[in-house]
XYZ file of C-alpha atoms in Angstrom:
617
model
C -25.655 -13.097 12.878
C -24.243 -9.617 12.719
C -22.863 -8.393 9.511
C -19.284 -8.199 8.680
C -17.412 -6.286 6.111
C -13.716 -5.978 4.876
C -12.820 -2.380 5.981
C -9.635 -0.207 5.453
C -8.277 0.602 9.022
C -9.393 4.218 8.701
C -12.879 3.146 7.717
C -13.063 0.821 10.726
C -12.185 3.928 12.931
C -14.917 5.785 11.079
C -17.455 3.081 11.561
C -16.581 3.006 15.376
C -16.992 6.779 15.558
C -20.500 6.697 13.951
C -21.584 3.626 16.005
C -20.387 5.421 19.204
C -22.925 8.335 18.546
C -20.567 11.094 17.426
C -22.571 14.083 16.387
C -19.857 16.538 15.411
C -16.865 15.312 13.332
C -14.082 17.794 12.076
C -10.715 17.352 10.306
C -7.873 18.338 8.145
C -6.650 15.787 5.590
C -3.207 14.509 6.019
C -1.798 11.055 5.285
C -2.327 8.528 6.787
C -5.509 9.877 8.294
C -7.244 11.303 5.320
C -9.780 8.490 4.706
C -11.413 8.788 8.092
C -13.642 11.864 7.797
C -15.132 10.927 4.321
C -15.836 7.418 5.706
C -17.649 9.117 8.691
C -19.842 10.981 6.250
C -20.606 7.690 4.270
C -21.504 5.665 7.236
C -23.467 8.575 8.647
C -25.436 8.754 5.318
C -25.805 4.971 5.334
C -27.257 4.800 8.907
C -29.050 7.977 8.808
C -27.557 9.704 11.623
C -27.546 13.415 12.083
C -23.839 13.764 12.558
C -22.297 16.971 11.424
C -19.236 16.176 9.357
C -16.873 18.870 8.063
C -13.382 19.580 6.772
C -11.794 22.471 8.658
C -9.276 24.930 7.312
C -6.495 23.344 9.685
C -6.103 21.023 12.621
C -6.375 23.678 15.392
C -9.799 24.761 13.965
C -10.864 21.241 13.640
C -9.888 20.482 17.242
C -11.589 23.652 18.727
C -14.756 23.029 16.716
C -15.076 19.440 17.960
C -14.053 20.676 21.507
C -16.763 23.211 21.752
C -19.324 20.499 20.622
C -18.056 18.525 23.649
C -18.526 21.659 25.902
C -22.339 21.559 24.805
C -22.451 17.885 25.748
C -22.208 16.179 22.343
C -19.794 13.265 21.417
C -17.443 14.745 18.956
C -14.003 13.956 17.286
C -11.286 15.703 15.773
C -9.043 13.800 13.179
C -5.636 14.614 11.978
C -2.142 13.280 11.226
C 0.907 13.576 13.493
C 2.255 17.021 12.248
C -1.358 18.339 12.366
C -1.264 17.870 16.034
C 1.600 20.317 16.198
C -0.828 22.934 14.835
C -3.639 21.914 17.344
C -1.211 21.509 20.354
C -1.897 25.009 21.791
C -5.808 24.118 22.019
C -5.069 20.650 23.150
C -2.785 21.764 26.110
C -5.666 24.046 27.454
C -8.674 21.754 26.724
C -6.912 18.877 28.548
C -7.577 20.893 31.784
C -11.202 21.489 31.090
C -14.217 19.510 32.580
C -15.832 18.469 29.412
C -19.647 17.849 29.178
C -19.565 15.430 26.194
C -17.138 12.665 24.868
C -14.217 14.063 22.836
C -12.033 11.782 20.916
C -8.972 12.992 19.191
C -7.834 10.654 16.399
C -4.075 11.375 15.532
C -2.590 9.084 12.819
C 1.233 8.682 12.993
C 3.554 8.142 10.145
C 6.541 6.031 11.018
C 8.913 5.678 8.270
C 7.984 8.446 7.505
C 6.231 8.049 4.104
C 4.709 11.318 3.493
C 5.517 13.560 6.461
C 8.126 16.115 7.292
C 8.835 14.466 10.747
C 8.583 11.010 12.310
C 7.187 12.171 15.746
C 5.110 9.956 17.967
C 1.781 11.420 19.207
C 1.641 9.264 22.239
C 4.368 11.591 23.473
C 1.955 14.586 23.069
C -0.642 12.662 25.022
C 1.884 12.154 27.679
C 2.818 15.687 27.569
C -0.890 17.067 27.742
C -1.611 14.440 30.424
C -4.576 12.778 28.524
C -5.131 8.943 28.073
C -4.049 7.324 24.753
C -5.044 4.129 23.044
C -2.670 2.429 20.640
C -4.341 -0.129 18.329
C -2.640 -3.011 16.803
C -5.422 -3.916 14.105
C -8.135 -2.199 12.309
C -10.776 -4.030 14.309
C -9.131 -3.291 17.655
C -8.842 0.573 16.449
C -12.799 0.319 15.921
C -13.326 -1.348 19.343
C -11.157 1.262 21.058
C -13.315 4.293 19.815
C -16.289 3.118 21.901
C -14.206 2.712 24.949
C -12.364 5.788 24.553
C -15.851 7.745 24.529
C -16.801 5.984 27.760
C -13.555 6.973 29.203
C -13.699 10.506 28.030
C -17.255 10.992 29.389
C -16.364 9.226 32.767
C -13.368 11.673 33.368
C -14.664 14.622 31.387
C -11.399 14.867 29.367
C -10.190 14.426 25.676
C -9.069 10.840 24.864
C -6.560 10.097 22.105
C -6.598 7.317 19.637
C -3.242 6.885 17.866
C -3.181 4.640 14.822
C -0.130 4.316 12.654
C -0.162 3.951 9.015
C -0.037 0.178 8.930
C -3.264 0.105 10.990
C -4.961 3.021 8.981
C -4.081 1.359 5.518
C -4.605 -2.324 6.501
C -7.712 -4.031 5.556
C -9.695 -6.346 7.863
C -12.880 -8.289 8.230
C -14.873 -6.153 10.751
C -18.066 -6.768 12.356
C -20.571 -3.860 11.736
C -22.594 -2.928 14.956
C -25.597 -0.871 15.687
C -25.602 2.778 16.831
C -25.447 2.369 20.742
C -25.151 5.754 22.028
C -28.364 7.572 23.336
C -29.579 11.089 22.309
C -27.581 13.840 23.839
C -29.440 17.114 23.448
C -26.985 20.277 23.055
C -26.910 21.945 26.481
C -24.034 24.391 27.135
C -24.072 25.287 31.004
C -22.377 28.609 31.531
C -19.605 28.245 34.033
C -16.421 30.570 33.606
C -14.455 28.342 35.984
C -15.039 25.365 33.770
C -14.811 26.881 30.361
C -12.461 29.889 30.588
C -8.748 29.084 30.845
C -7.714 31.874 33.202
C -4.521 31.428 35.296
C -6.633 31.381 38.456
C -8.556 28.458 37.170
C -5.649 26.641 35.755
C -4.038 26.531 39.092
C -7.175 24.832 40.506
C -7.708 22.468 37.387
C -3.987 21.144 37.257
C -4.220 19.107 40.357
C -7.539 17.654 39.180
C -5.935 16.734 35.787
C -3.112 14.848 37.806
C -5.730 13.192 39.898
C -7.582 11.964 36.667
C -4.387 10.499 35.311
C -3.785 8.625 38.531
C -7.271 7.222 38.439
C -7.000 6.248 34.786
C -3.547 4.707 35.376
C -5.312 2.520 38.058
C -8.044 1.601 35.774
C -5.514 0.601 33.102
C -3.703 -1.494 35.783
C -7.016 -3.478 36.846
C -9.128 -3.539 33.799
C -8.958 -2.836 29.971
C -7.888 -6.570 29.482
C -9.023 -6.457 25.906
C -6.469 -4.173 24.894
C -3.637 -4.832 27.470
C -2.873 -8.534 28.040
C -0.200 -11.286 28.302
C 0.261 -14.002 25.723
C 1.656 -16.773 27.807
C 4.228 -19.393 26.642
C 3.877 -23.216 26.526
C 7.348 -23.585 27.950
C 9.709 -21.585 30.068
C 10.189 -18.372 28.191
C 13.683 -17.584 26.868
C 12.649 -13.947 26.167
C 9.983 -11.591 27.157
C 8.609 -9.085 24.737
C 6.534 -5.915 25.520
C 4.865 -4.627 22.423
C 2.598 -1.715 21.609
C 0.555 -0.879 18.464
C 1.171 -2.578 15.117
C 4.603 -3.810 16.353
C 2.440 -6.430 18.469
C 0.723 -7.640 15.326
C 4.108 -8.042 13.672
C 6.077 -9.801 16.259
C 2.991 -12.148 17.004
C 2.903 -13.072 13.289
C 6.748 -13.574 13.371
C 6.788 -15.867 16.276
C 3.894 -18.056 14.862
C 5.820 -18.291 11.585
C 8.939 -19.386 13.460
C 7.067 -21.752 15.583
C 8.380 -20.178 18.790
C 6.525 -21.233 21.948
C 9.197 -19.850 24.284
C 8.732 -16.186 23.983
C 6.211 -14.373 26.252
C 4.476 -11.414 25.062
C 2.811 -8.477 26.881
C 0.546 -6.507 24.682
C 0.035 -2.764 25.719
C -2.837 -1.080 24.205
C -3.006 1.670 26.680
C 0.469 3.325 26.634
C -0.539 6.691 28.437
C -0.780 6.623 31.218
C 1.213 3.424 31.466
C -0.065 0.640 33.719
C 3.390 0.489 35.313
C 2.702 -2.391 37.604
C 1.561 -4.764 35.003
C 4.911 -4.003 32.978
C 7.026 -4.310 36.155
C 5.305 -7.609 37.052
C 6.208 -8.931 33.513
C 9.866 -7.585 33.856
C 10.099 -9.387 37.205
C 9.236 -12.773 35.768
C 11.695 -12.752 32.840
C 15.465 -12.394 32.650
C 15.399 -9.984 29.795
C 12.663 -8.163 28.038
C 12.497 -6.612 24.681
C 10.455 -3.370 24.199
C 8.918 -2.823 20.768
C 6.963 0.407 20.133
C 6.930 3.035 17.515
C 8.271 5.559 17.297
C 9.444 7.142 20.442
C 10.381 5.400 23.796
C 7.010 6.417 25.299
C 6.534 3.202 27.230
C 10.055 2.623 28.059
C 10.644 6.087 29.448
C 7.667 5.650 31.906
C 9.457 2.526 33.522
C 11.476 3.361 36.746
C 14.030 0.456 36.330
C 15.055 -0.310 32.703
C 18.181 -2.477 33.713
C 16.508 -5.693 32.233
C 15.042 -3.839 29.237
C 16.319 -4.241 25.691
C 15.115 -1.020 24.092
C 16.154 2.256 22.746
C 17.950 3.604 25.786
C 20.838 0.778 25.157
C 20.524 0.609 21.351
C 18.680 -2.761 21.197
C 15.998 -1.095 19.149
C 16.645 1.708 16.542
C 15.940 5.125 17.596
C 14.321 6.199 14.237
C 12.714 4.502 11.274
C 9.645 2.172 10.923
C 9.731 -1.115 12.676
C 8.931 -3.138 9.627
C 8.730 -7.013 9.831
C 12.179 -7.430 8.768
C 13.599 -4.952 11.155
C 11.592 -6.618 14.011
C 12.977 -10.037 12.854
C 16.595 -8.954 13.334
C 15.789 -7.191 16.628
C 14.167 -10.397 18.059
C 17.021 -12.675 16.776
C 19.587 -10.596 18.261
C 17.663 -10.531 21.611
C 17.399 -14.379 21.506
C 21.052 -14.662 20.576
C 20.248 -16.737 17.671
C 20.767 -16.373 13.915
C 17.773 -15.153 11.782
C 15.683 -17.989 10.714
C 15.849 -18.798 6.948
C 13.086 -17.121 4.918
C 10.388 -19.878 4.636
C 8.317 -18.212 1.908
C 10.489 -16.753 -0.644
C 7.667 -16.064 -3.313
C 7.504 -12.400 -2.468
C 11.238 -11.750 -3.082
C 10.839 -13.842 -6.186
C 7.913 -11.900 -7.478
C 9.717 -8.601 -7.035
C 12.726 -9.772 -8.916
C 10.477 -11.011 -11.731
C 8.690 -7.732 -11.869
C 12.012 -5.888 -12.004
C 10.483 -3.159 -9.973
C 12.957 -0.261 -9.872
C 12.465 2.743 -7.370
C 12.465 6.132 -8.726
C 12.251 9.549 -7.022
C 8.677 10.978 -6.534
C 7.790 13.660 -8.974
C 4.740 15.687 -10.031
C 2.066 13.862 -12.144
C 2.059 14.066 -15.985
C 0.143 17.278 -16.783
C 0.306 18.740 -13.284
C 0.000 22.392 -13.537
C 2.444 23.093 -10.813
C 5.287 21.949 -13.185
C 4.529 24.739 -15.583
C 4.142 27.345 -12.696
C 7.591 26.264 -11.435
C 9.164 26.583 -14.846
C 7.824 30.107 -15.293
C 9.007 31.183 -11.798
C 12.365 30.004 -12.517
C 12.579 31.694 -15.990
C 11.187 35.013 -14.598
C 13.407 35.163 -11.584
C 16.397 32.897 -12.222
C 18.541 34.397 -9.381
C 15.667 34.120 -6.815
C 15.375 32.428 -3.459
C 12.456 29.982 -3.539
C 10.797 29.164 -0.072
C 8.068 26.515 -0.445
C 5.467 24.655 1.700
C 4.043 21.273 2.554
C 2.151 19.601 -0.341
C 2.633 18.445 -3.903
C 4.441 21.527 -4.649
C 7.463 20.288 -2.521
C 8.248 18.206 -5.507
C 9.233 21.451 -7.269
C 12.643 20.681 -5.621
C 13.056 18.563 -8.699
C 12.879 21.848 -10.923
C 15.306 23.592 -8.429
C 12.452 25.944 -7.516
C 12.136 24.878 -3.812
C 15.086 26.010 -1.723
C 13.375 25.633 1.788
C 10.426 24.146 3.225
C 9.540 23.932 7.112
C 5.910 23.297 7.793
C 2.508 24.314 6.566
C 2.399 28.061 6.118
C 6.068 28.583 6.579
C 6.303 29.393 2.719
C 4.765 32.855 3.552
C 6.748 33.609 6.538
C 10.189 32.505 5.351
C 10.366 35.133 2.632
C 9.879 37.702 5.086
C 12.843 36.302 7.039
C 15.113 36.131 3.899
C 13.825 39.710 2.974
C 14.819 41.171 6.475
C 18.346 39.240 6.326
C 19.326 40.994 3.083
C 17.660 44.278 3.891
C 19.568 44.761 7.016
C 22.722 44.400 4.750
C 21.401 47.025 2.459
C 20.759 44.483 -0.384
C 17.883 43.540 -2.604
C 17.258 39.864 -3.073
C 14.408 38.482 -5.411
C 12.396 36.041 -3.607
C 9.543 33.879 -4.875
C 7.479 31.747 -2.524
C 5.033 28.998 -3.460
C 2.106 27.686 -1.618
C -1.095 25.626 -2.499
C -4.676 26.883 -2.188
C -5.589 24.643 0.521
C -2.446 25.304 2.518
C -2.946 29.104 1.931
C -6.138 28.712 3.818
C -4.552 26.258 6.429
C -1.741 28.686 7.679
C -0.938 31.047 4.940
C -3.116 33.953 5.574
C -1.272 35.204 9.003
C 2.104 35.128 7.369
C 0.658 37.361 4.448
C -0.962 39.708 6.935
C 2.467 40.032 8.647
C 4.275 40.776 5.414
C 1.865 43.399 4.230
C 1.811 45.043 7.765
C 5.698 45.053 8.000
C 6.150 45.670 4.175
C 8.320 42.595 3.077
C 9.165 42.660 -0.526
C 8.626 39.321 -2.021
C 6.288 37.450 -4.578
C 3.989 34.863 -3.273
C 2.715 32.372 -5.928
C -0.415 30.513 -4.944
C -0.581 27.441 -6.991
C -4.448 27.048 -7.120
C -5.413 23.582 -8.474
C -8.843 23.611 -6.801
C -8.073 20.811 -4.575
C -6.117 19.423 -1.593
C -4.308 17.040 -3.884
C -1.484 15.252 -2.033
C -3.714 13.809 0.590
C -6.173 12.451 -1.871
C -8.280 15.235 -3.262
C -10.277 16.690 -0.485
C -11.968 19.982 -1.053
C -11.041 23.203 0.656
C -12.818 26.586 1.204
C -12.059 27.778 -2.198
C -14.185 24.845 -3.612
C -17.096 25.060 -1.249
C -17.890 21.308 -1.370
C -19.045 19.311 1.815
C -19.005 15.674 2.649
C -22.456 14.577 3.559
C -25.270 14.308 1.005
C -27.447 17.355 0.713
C -25.017 19.485 2.692
C -23.786 22.461 0.784
C -21.043 24.940 1.594
C -20.057 28.429 0.147
C -16.766 28.699 -1.883
C -14.488 31.375 -0.368
C -12.776 33.592 -3.069
C -8.877 33.570 -2.614
C -8.524 36.728 -4.545
C -10.950 38.471 -2.144
C -9.032 37.088 0.929
C -5.627 38.128 -0.606
C -6.856 41.661 -1.198
C -8.518 41.665 2.246
C -5.195 40.847 3.678
C -4.047 44.291 2.153
C -2.197 43.083 -0.810
C -2.336 45.767 -3.628
C -0.898 43.641 -6.398
C -2.883 40.472 -7.232
C -2.798 38.761 -10.653
C -4.363 35.617 -11.889
C -2.768 33.445 -14.578
C -3.634 30.256 -16.523
C -0.845 27.957 -14.970
C -0.343 26.201 -18.493
C 0.453 29.483 -20.121
C 4.110 29.730 -19.437
C 4.911 32.960 -21.382
C 2.131 34.693 -19.412
C 3.357 33.248 -16.198
C 6.833 34.459 -16.856
C 5.538 38.038 -17.605
C 3.236 38.240 -14.637
C 5.989 36.942 -12.097
C 8.391 39.615 -13.538
C 5.762 42.310 -12.968
C 4.977 41.098 -9.568
C 8.626 41.188 -8.388
C 9.085 44.572 -9.989
C 6.061 45.876 -7.925
C 7.229 44.256 -4.760
C 10.804 45.696 -5.124
C 9.442 49.073 -6.002
C 6.662 49.399 -3.354
C 8.443 47.535 -0.779
C 5.393 45.097 -0.090
C 4.425 41.559 -1.101
C 2.907 40.906 -4.450
C 0.508 37.775 -5.160
C 0.213 35.679 -8.157
C -2.370 33.085 -8.515
C -1.429 30.151 -10.968
C -4.703 28.484 -11.658
C -5.454 25.160 -13.435
C -7.429 22.212 -12.230
C -5.401 19.257 -10.606
C -4.983 16.425 -13.241
C -6.332 13.938 -10.507
C -9.769 15.771 -11.157
C -9.561 14.421 -14.561
C -11.087 17.543 -16.069
C -11.883 17.940 -19.662
C -9.217 19.969 -21.522
C -7.681 20.159 -24.980
C -5.359 17.261 -25.971
C -2.233 18.511 -27.709
C -0.146 15.482 -28.512
C 3.624 16.180 -29.005
C 6.880 14.548 -30.109
C 10.443 15.367 -29.926
C 11.923 16.366 -33.364
C 15.080 14.194 -33.402
C 16.704 16.543 -35.985
C 16.316 19.580 -33.730
C 17.135 17.823 -30.263
C 20.714 18.523 -29.347
C 20.617 16.038 -26.201
C 21.066 19.013 -23.710
C 18.640 17.467 -21.212
C 17.224 20.794 -20.565
C 13.748 19.610 -20.792
C 14.360 16.613 -18.519
C 16.455 18.740 -15.852
C 14.176 21.824 -15.754
C 10.724 20.507 -16.555
C 10.897 17.159 -15.027
C 7.940 15.533 -16.545
C 7.802 11.739 -16.411
C 6.648 11.648 -19.996
C 9.928 13.253 -21.193
C 12.584 10.456 -21.418
C 16.118 10.379 -22.636
C 17.583 7.771 -24.929
C 20.963 7.060 -23.825
C 22.128 5.436 -27.090
C 20.809 8.069 -29.345
C 21.586 10.904 -26.928
C 18.156 12.364 -27.711
C 15.049 13.215 -25.658
C 11.910 11.405 -26.475
C 8.161 11.434 -25.408
C 7.105 8.348 -23.622
C 3.404 7.746 -24.589
C 2.646 5.666 -21.516
C 2.807 8.728 -19.351
C 2.055 11.604 -21.673
C -1.451 13.113 -21.158
C -0.992 15.567 -24.065
C -1.295 18.647 -22.126
C 1.056 20.387 -24.729
C 2.862 22.417 -22.243
C 6.291 21.112 -22.762
C 6.191 22.856 -26.307
C 7.239 26.006 -24.501
C 10.258 24.343 -22.664
C 12.853 23.085 -25.295
C 15.021 26.145 -26.050
C 15.784 24.658 -29.472
C 12.188 24.220 -30.292
C 12.471 20.406 -30.599
C 9.138 19.608 -28.775
C 6.496 19.981 -31.544
C 2.871 19.040 -31.789
C 2.129 15.945 -33.704
C 0.096 16.880 -37.035
C -2.960 14.832 -37.894
C -1.189 13.173 -40.734
C 1.638 11.961 -38.671
């Protein structure tokens, strides 16, 4: 009997990647995809494969590294989240035209909801745009199974193939069968052929018809085979409703219908939404009076249908055009499609448990002891009339301290200040600007913007909040750390200060992030330099992320109730979860459940009410 193991969805995908014989895997972390690459490294270590496993500085780099390995005949994969595909899109659109030598899997994890993303986009639409096939798993085990099939399809048609799990597949746990490594050895062999590997316009004109022909052939395959992923669930009686469902929506609606005891609703599961096996769907439509179409997040299947008059979907408002299709949302949609009231809740235990726990939602905030909190406080004190562009990462939570005025996408914190600077400069005005970016994000996409600002002499301060980790996605290393994933594999740390100086920045200072007075002084000095010399200045606020659980001095504090005037300044402008306010006493106090005794808040209270606890207290 084969061994089985309960795996996270992302671990199941990783297991499939290693089992399929992938030899080069590259990724940039991003929720909900972040656990895939570390799990590839773990399984590669356990199974003793020679797979190269690397974090890349961004998704475009990850994609191109993996693509080149496929040029040389290796099975490779690039892993990212949906907004990461925007960064890699330029390369994806070109490589789709290539005649690859090895299998190339692109895993893009989508975040309907969204829970930790700046957009709610659907990567299946990108697969449709790039004209590459896409698999849409409903469960963790199916995602693993799709990996091997996707590699076979990639090698058959010599093109990239996308696997698009969503967060509820990535983070579900399931009992998964562990299989042996099936793929044969593939020695690296790059055959020089400029028509094949160089995207000159003359070659593109020849390759585009071939790409279209591949899509037609794959669509025909999806019509005739791939029954493990695209299939009908027949009814025991005449169907009152037909439902076409893709991805995790299929799993949810299957569970709902089973819980309701419905045997009069027919299901068509689509595991291969791009290119859509249109004849299968049209046959299903022809056999039912009305058909509900459930898919996340965009109407990718729906818009590939030529006739939607029978379809209840997004085009006629039957399905919401945004938001995650949660079980309670799908339940309401199905009930309305059936023309029936929503069935009574048969298992009220979850609702009762939540009421008993009295769980109260509260807005996200930086962790207790987070060095970014002190950095934001220092920036606001130093330049109170500034504009504060920021970036994607933990530091977006600086919005609570009113030191994040704008955020677009990764790296835009370094380009936005250029735009603000120019907008004021053309009016003959001088505007203080302090932008914030993290160390990992600086390597991801911050460097080009800084080079542009130096070249064009844009005056602003760039604060790099260096906590030696990629924190928001779970603590992955970045080039400044130098650590790698596989046992015995070592990297080399890249010096951020050297990179900044190499970009041409003449003012570069480093400050301990916990030292608020020093931070205030250095930001003031930096802005004065930027203003005077008409060029960007860079300040690195350095302190390890609290998630690293580093050793550091403990400075327990309390709020002196005699000195506290109840102004809430510490809460509104420092925003530490350990600083609370007693509404009855109208005084701030330290909540010991959250305080990590970093002692930074001693510098915050304008009345000196936050004081260290003496040993005798």
